[in-house]
CSV table of C-alpha atoms in Angstrom, one decimal:
chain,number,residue,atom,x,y,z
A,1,UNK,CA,0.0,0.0,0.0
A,2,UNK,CA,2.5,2.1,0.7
A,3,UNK,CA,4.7,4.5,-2.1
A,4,UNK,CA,2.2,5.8,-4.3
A,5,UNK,CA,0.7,8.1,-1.9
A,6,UNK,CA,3.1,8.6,0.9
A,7,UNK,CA,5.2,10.1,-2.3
A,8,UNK,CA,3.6,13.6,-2.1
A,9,UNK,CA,1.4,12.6,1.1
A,10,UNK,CA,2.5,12.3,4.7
A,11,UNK,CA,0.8,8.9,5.5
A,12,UNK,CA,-2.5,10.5,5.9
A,13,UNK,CA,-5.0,6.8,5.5
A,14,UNK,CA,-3.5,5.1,9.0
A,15,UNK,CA,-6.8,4.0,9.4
A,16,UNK,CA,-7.9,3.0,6.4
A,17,UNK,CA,-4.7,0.7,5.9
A,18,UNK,CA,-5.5,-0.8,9.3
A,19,UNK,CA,-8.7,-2.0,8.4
A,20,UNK,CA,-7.6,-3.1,4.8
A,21,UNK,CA,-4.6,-5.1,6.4
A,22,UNK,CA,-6.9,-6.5,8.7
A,23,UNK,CA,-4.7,-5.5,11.6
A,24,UNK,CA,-4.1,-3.6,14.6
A,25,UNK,CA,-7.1,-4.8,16.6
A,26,UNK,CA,-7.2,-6.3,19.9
A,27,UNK,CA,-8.7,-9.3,20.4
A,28,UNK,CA,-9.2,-11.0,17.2
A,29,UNK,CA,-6.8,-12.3,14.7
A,30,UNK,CA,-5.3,-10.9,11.5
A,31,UNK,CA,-8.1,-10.4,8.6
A,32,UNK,CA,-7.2,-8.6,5.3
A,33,UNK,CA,-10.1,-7.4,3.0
A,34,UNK,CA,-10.7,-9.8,0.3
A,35,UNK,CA,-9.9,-6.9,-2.2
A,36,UNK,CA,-6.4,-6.6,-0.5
A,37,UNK,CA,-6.1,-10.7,-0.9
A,38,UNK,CA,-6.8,-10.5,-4.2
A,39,UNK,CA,-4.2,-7.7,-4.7
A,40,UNK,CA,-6.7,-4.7,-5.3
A,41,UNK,CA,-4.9,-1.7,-4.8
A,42,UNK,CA,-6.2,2.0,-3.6
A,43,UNK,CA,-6.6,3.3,-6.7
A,44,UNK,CA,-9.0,0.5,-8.1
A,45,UNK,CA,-11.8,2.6,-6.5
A,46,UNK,CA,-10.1,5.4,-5.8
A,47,UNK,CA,-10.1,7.8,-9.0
A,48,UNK,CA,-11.5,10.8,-10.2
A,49,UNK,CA,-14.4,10.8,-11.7
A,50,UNK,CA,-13.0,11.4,-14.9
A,51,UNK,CA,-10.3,8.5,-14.5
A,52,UNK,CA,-13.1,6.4,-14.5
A,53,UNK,CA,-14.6,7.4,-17.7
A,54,UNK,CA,-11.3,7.5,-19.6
A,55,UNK,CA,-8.9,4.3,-18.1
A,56,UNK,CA,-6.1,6.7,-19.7
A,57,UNK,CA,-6.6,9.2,-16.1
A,58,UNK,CA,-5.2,7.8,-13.3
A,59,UNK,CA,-6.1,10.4,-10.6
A,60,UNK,CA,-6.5,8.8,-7.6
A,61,UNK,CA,-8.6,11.6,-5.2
A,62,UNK,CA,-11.9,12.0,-3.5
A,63,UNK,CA,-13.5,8.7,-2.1
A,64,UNK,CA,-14.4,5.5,-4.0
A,65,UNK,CA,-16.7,6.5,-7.1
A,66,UNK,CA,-19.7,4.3,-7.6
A,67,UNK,CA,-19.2,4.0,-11.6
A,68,UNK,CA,-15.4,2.3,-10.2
A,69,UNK,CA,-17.1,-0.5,-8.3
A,70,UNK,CA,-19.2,-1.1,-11.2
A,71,UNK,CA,-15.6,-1.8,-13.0
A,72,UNK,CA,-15.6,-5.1,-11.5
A,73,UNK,CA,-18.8,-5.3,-9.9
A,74,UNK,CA,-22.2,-5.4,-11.2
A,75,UNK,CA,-25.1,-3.2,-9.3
A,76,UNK,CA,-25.9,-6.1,-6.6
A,77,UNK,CA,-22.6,-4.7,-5.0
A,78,UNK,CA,-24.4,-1.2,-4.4
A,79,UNK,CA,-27.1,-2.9,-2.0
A,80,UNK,CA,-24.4,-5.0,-0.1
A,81,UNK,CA,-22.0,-2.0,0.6
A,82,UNK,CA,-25.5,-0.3,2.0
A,83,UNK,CA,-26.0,-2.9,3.9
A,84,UNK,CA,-22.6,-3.1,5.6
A,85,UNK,CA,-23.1,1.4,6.2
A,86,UNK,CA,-26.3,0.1,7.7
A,87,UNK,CA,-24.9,-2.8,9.7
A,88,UNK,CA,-21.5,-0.8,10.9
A,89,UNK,CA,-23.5,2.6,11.6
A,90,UNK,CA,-25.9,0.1,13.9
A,91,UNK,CA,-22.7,-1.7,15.8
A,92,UNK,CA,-20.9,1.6,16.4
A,93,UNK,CA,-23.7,3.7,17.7
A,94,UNK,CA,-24.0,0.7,20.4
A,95,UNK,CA,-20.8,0.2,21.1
A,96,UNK,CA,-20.1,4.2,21.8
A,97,UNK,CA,-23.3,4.1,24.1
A,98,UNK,CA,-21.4,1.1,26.4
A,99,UNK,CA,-18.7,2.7,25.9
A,100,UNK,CA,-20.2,6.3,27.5
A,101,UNK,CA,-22.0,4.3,29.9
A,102,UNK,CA,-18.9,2.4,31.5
A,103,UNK,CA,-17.5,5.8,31.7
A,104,UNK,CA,-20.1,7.5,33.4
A,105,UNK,CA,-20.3,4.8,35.9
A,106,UNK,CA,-16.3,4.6,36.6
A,107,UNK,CA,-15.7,6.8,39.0
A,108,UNK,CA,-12.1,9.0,39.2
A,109,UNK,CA,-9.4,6.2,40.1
A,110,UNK,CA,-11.2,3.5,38.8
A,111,UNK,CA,-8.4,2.0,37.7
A,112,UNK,CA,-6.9,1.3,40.6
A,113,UNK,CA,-9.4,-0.4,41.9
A,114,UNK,CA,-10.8,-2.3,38.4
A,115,UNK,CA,-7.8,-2.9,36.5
A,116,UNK,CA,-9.1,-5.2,34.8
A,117,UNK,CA,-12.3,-3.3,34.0
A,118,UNK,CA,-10.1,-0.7,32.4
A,119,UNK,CA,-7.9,-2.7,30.6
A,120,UNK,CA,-11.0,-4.0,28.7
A,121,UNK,CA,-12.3,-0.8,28.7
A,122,UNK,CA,-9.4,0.5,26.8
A,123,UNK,CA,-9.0,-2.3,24.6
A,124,UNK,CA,-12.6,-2.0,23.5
A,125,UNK,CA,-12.1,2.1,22.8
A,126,UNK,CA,-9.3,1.1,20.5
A,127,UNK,CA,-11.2,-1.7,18.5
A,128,UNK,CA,-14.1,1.2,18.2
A,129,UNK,CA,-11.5,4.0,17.6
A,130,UNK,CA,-10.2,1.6,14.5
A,131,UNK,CA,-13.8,1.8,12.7
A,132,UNK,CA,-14.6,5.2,13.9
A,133,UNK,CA,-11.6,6.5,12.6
A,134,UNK,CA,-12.6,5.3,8.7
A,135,UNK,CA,-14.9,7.8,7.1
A,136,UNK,CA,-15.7,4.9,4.5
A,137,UNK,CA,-17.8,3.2,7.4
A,138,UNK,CA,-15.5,0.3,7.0
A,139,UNK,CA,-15.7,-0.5,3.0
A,140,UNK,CA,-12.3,-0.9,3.1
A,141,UNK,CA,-12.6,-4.3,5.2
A,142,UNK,CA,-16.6,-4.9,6.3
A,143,UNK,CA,-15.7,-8.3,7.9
A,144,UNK,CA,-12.8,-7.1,9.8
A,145,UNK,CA,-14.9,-3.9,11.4
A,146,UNK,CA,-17.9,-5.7,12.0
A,147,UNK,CA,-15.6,-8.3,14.1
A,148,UNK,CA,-14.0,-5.2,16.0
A,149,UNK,CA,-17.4,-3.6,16.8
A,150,UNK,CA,-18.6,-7.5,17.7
A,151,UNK,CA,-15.5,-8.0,19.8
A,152,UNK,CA,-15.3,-4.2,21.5
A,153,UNK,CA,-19.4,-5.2,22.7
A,154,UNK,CA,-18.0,-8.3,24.4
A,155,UNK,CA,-15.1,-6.2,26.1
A,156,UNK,CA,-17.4,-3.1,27.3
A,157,UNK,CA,-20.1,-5.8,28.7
A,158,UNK,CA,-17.7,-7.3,30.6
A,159,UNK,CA,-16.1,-4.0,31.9
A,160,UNK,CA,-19.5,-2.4,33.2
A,161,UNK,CA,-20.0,-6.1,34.5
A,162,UNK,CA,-16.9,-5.9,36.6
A,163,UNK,CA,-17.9,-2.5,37.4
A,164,UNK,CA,-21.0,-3.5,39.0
A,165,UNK,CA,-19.7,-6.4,40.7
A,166,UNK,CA,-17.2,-4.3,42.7
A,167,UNK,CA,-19.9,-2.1,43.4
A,168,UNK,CA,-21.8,-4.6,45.1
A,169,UNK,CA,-24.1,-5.3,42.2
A,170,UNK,CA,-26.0,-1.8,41.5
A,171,UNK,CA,-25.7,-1.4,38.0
């Protein structure tokens, strides 16, 4: 991935590499995009508008076009990647509410008395920070996002669990 960009660019898609790569998560193994196993690179969906109408443009700005998918794709494709939008919109927005509510119910110096609330805390922020950070809402690797939401849920639930169970039970 990298060299094209990073030749006038100062490494500015961290987050989008993460989730193509499959990696960087915590909690779940390795899992490249299928376009990056197949050897798909960036600017297979990312071109100009016009680099898409003439294959003799290779501009490779502004996010995905819809005519690129098409390229490869037929129009099926458009009603999967709105499904996965609809699926990783739905996962984050719970996810960031466990996440506010383990925050609201730590109280200041939690971690020294939950450690291992926190850790799990933190490990889950990161796995949500990973998809968050993507504007794309995780076309660049669906299954690996949907696994980090899946997996941060799991780590916030048992966090507030903890919480609670320190707390004598009051939730």
């Amino acid at each position: 991935l990298a060299g094209q960009c990073e030749a006038c660019h100062a490494a500015p898609h961290v987050a989008q590499e993460r989730l193509y790569l499959g990696k960087g998560g915590v909690g779940l193994p390795q899992r490249s995009a299928l376009m990056h196993y197949y050897h798909v690179e960036c600017t297979a969906c990312h071109k100009s508008p016009a680099a898409v109408a003439d294959s003799t443009v290779s501009q490779a700005h502004a996010g995905g076009a819809r005519q690129a998918c098409l390229a490869c794709h037929d129009v099926t494709a458009q009603d999967t990647v709105r499904t996965w939008r609809t699926t990783i919109e739905r996962l984050r927005t719970h996810v960031q509410a466990s996440l506010v509510k383990f925050e609201r119910r730590a109280t200041p110096g939690g971690a020294d008395r939950h450690p291992a609330a926190f850790r799990l805390y933190e490990e889950a922020r990161l796995n949500y920070g990973m998809v968050a950070a993507d504007p794309s809402a995780s076309i660049h690797n669906f299954r690996y996002a949907k696994d980090l939401l899946e997996v941060s849920e799991k780590k916030i639930t048992e966090a507030i669990s903890l919480l609670g169970a320190s707390e004598g039970g009051s939730k």
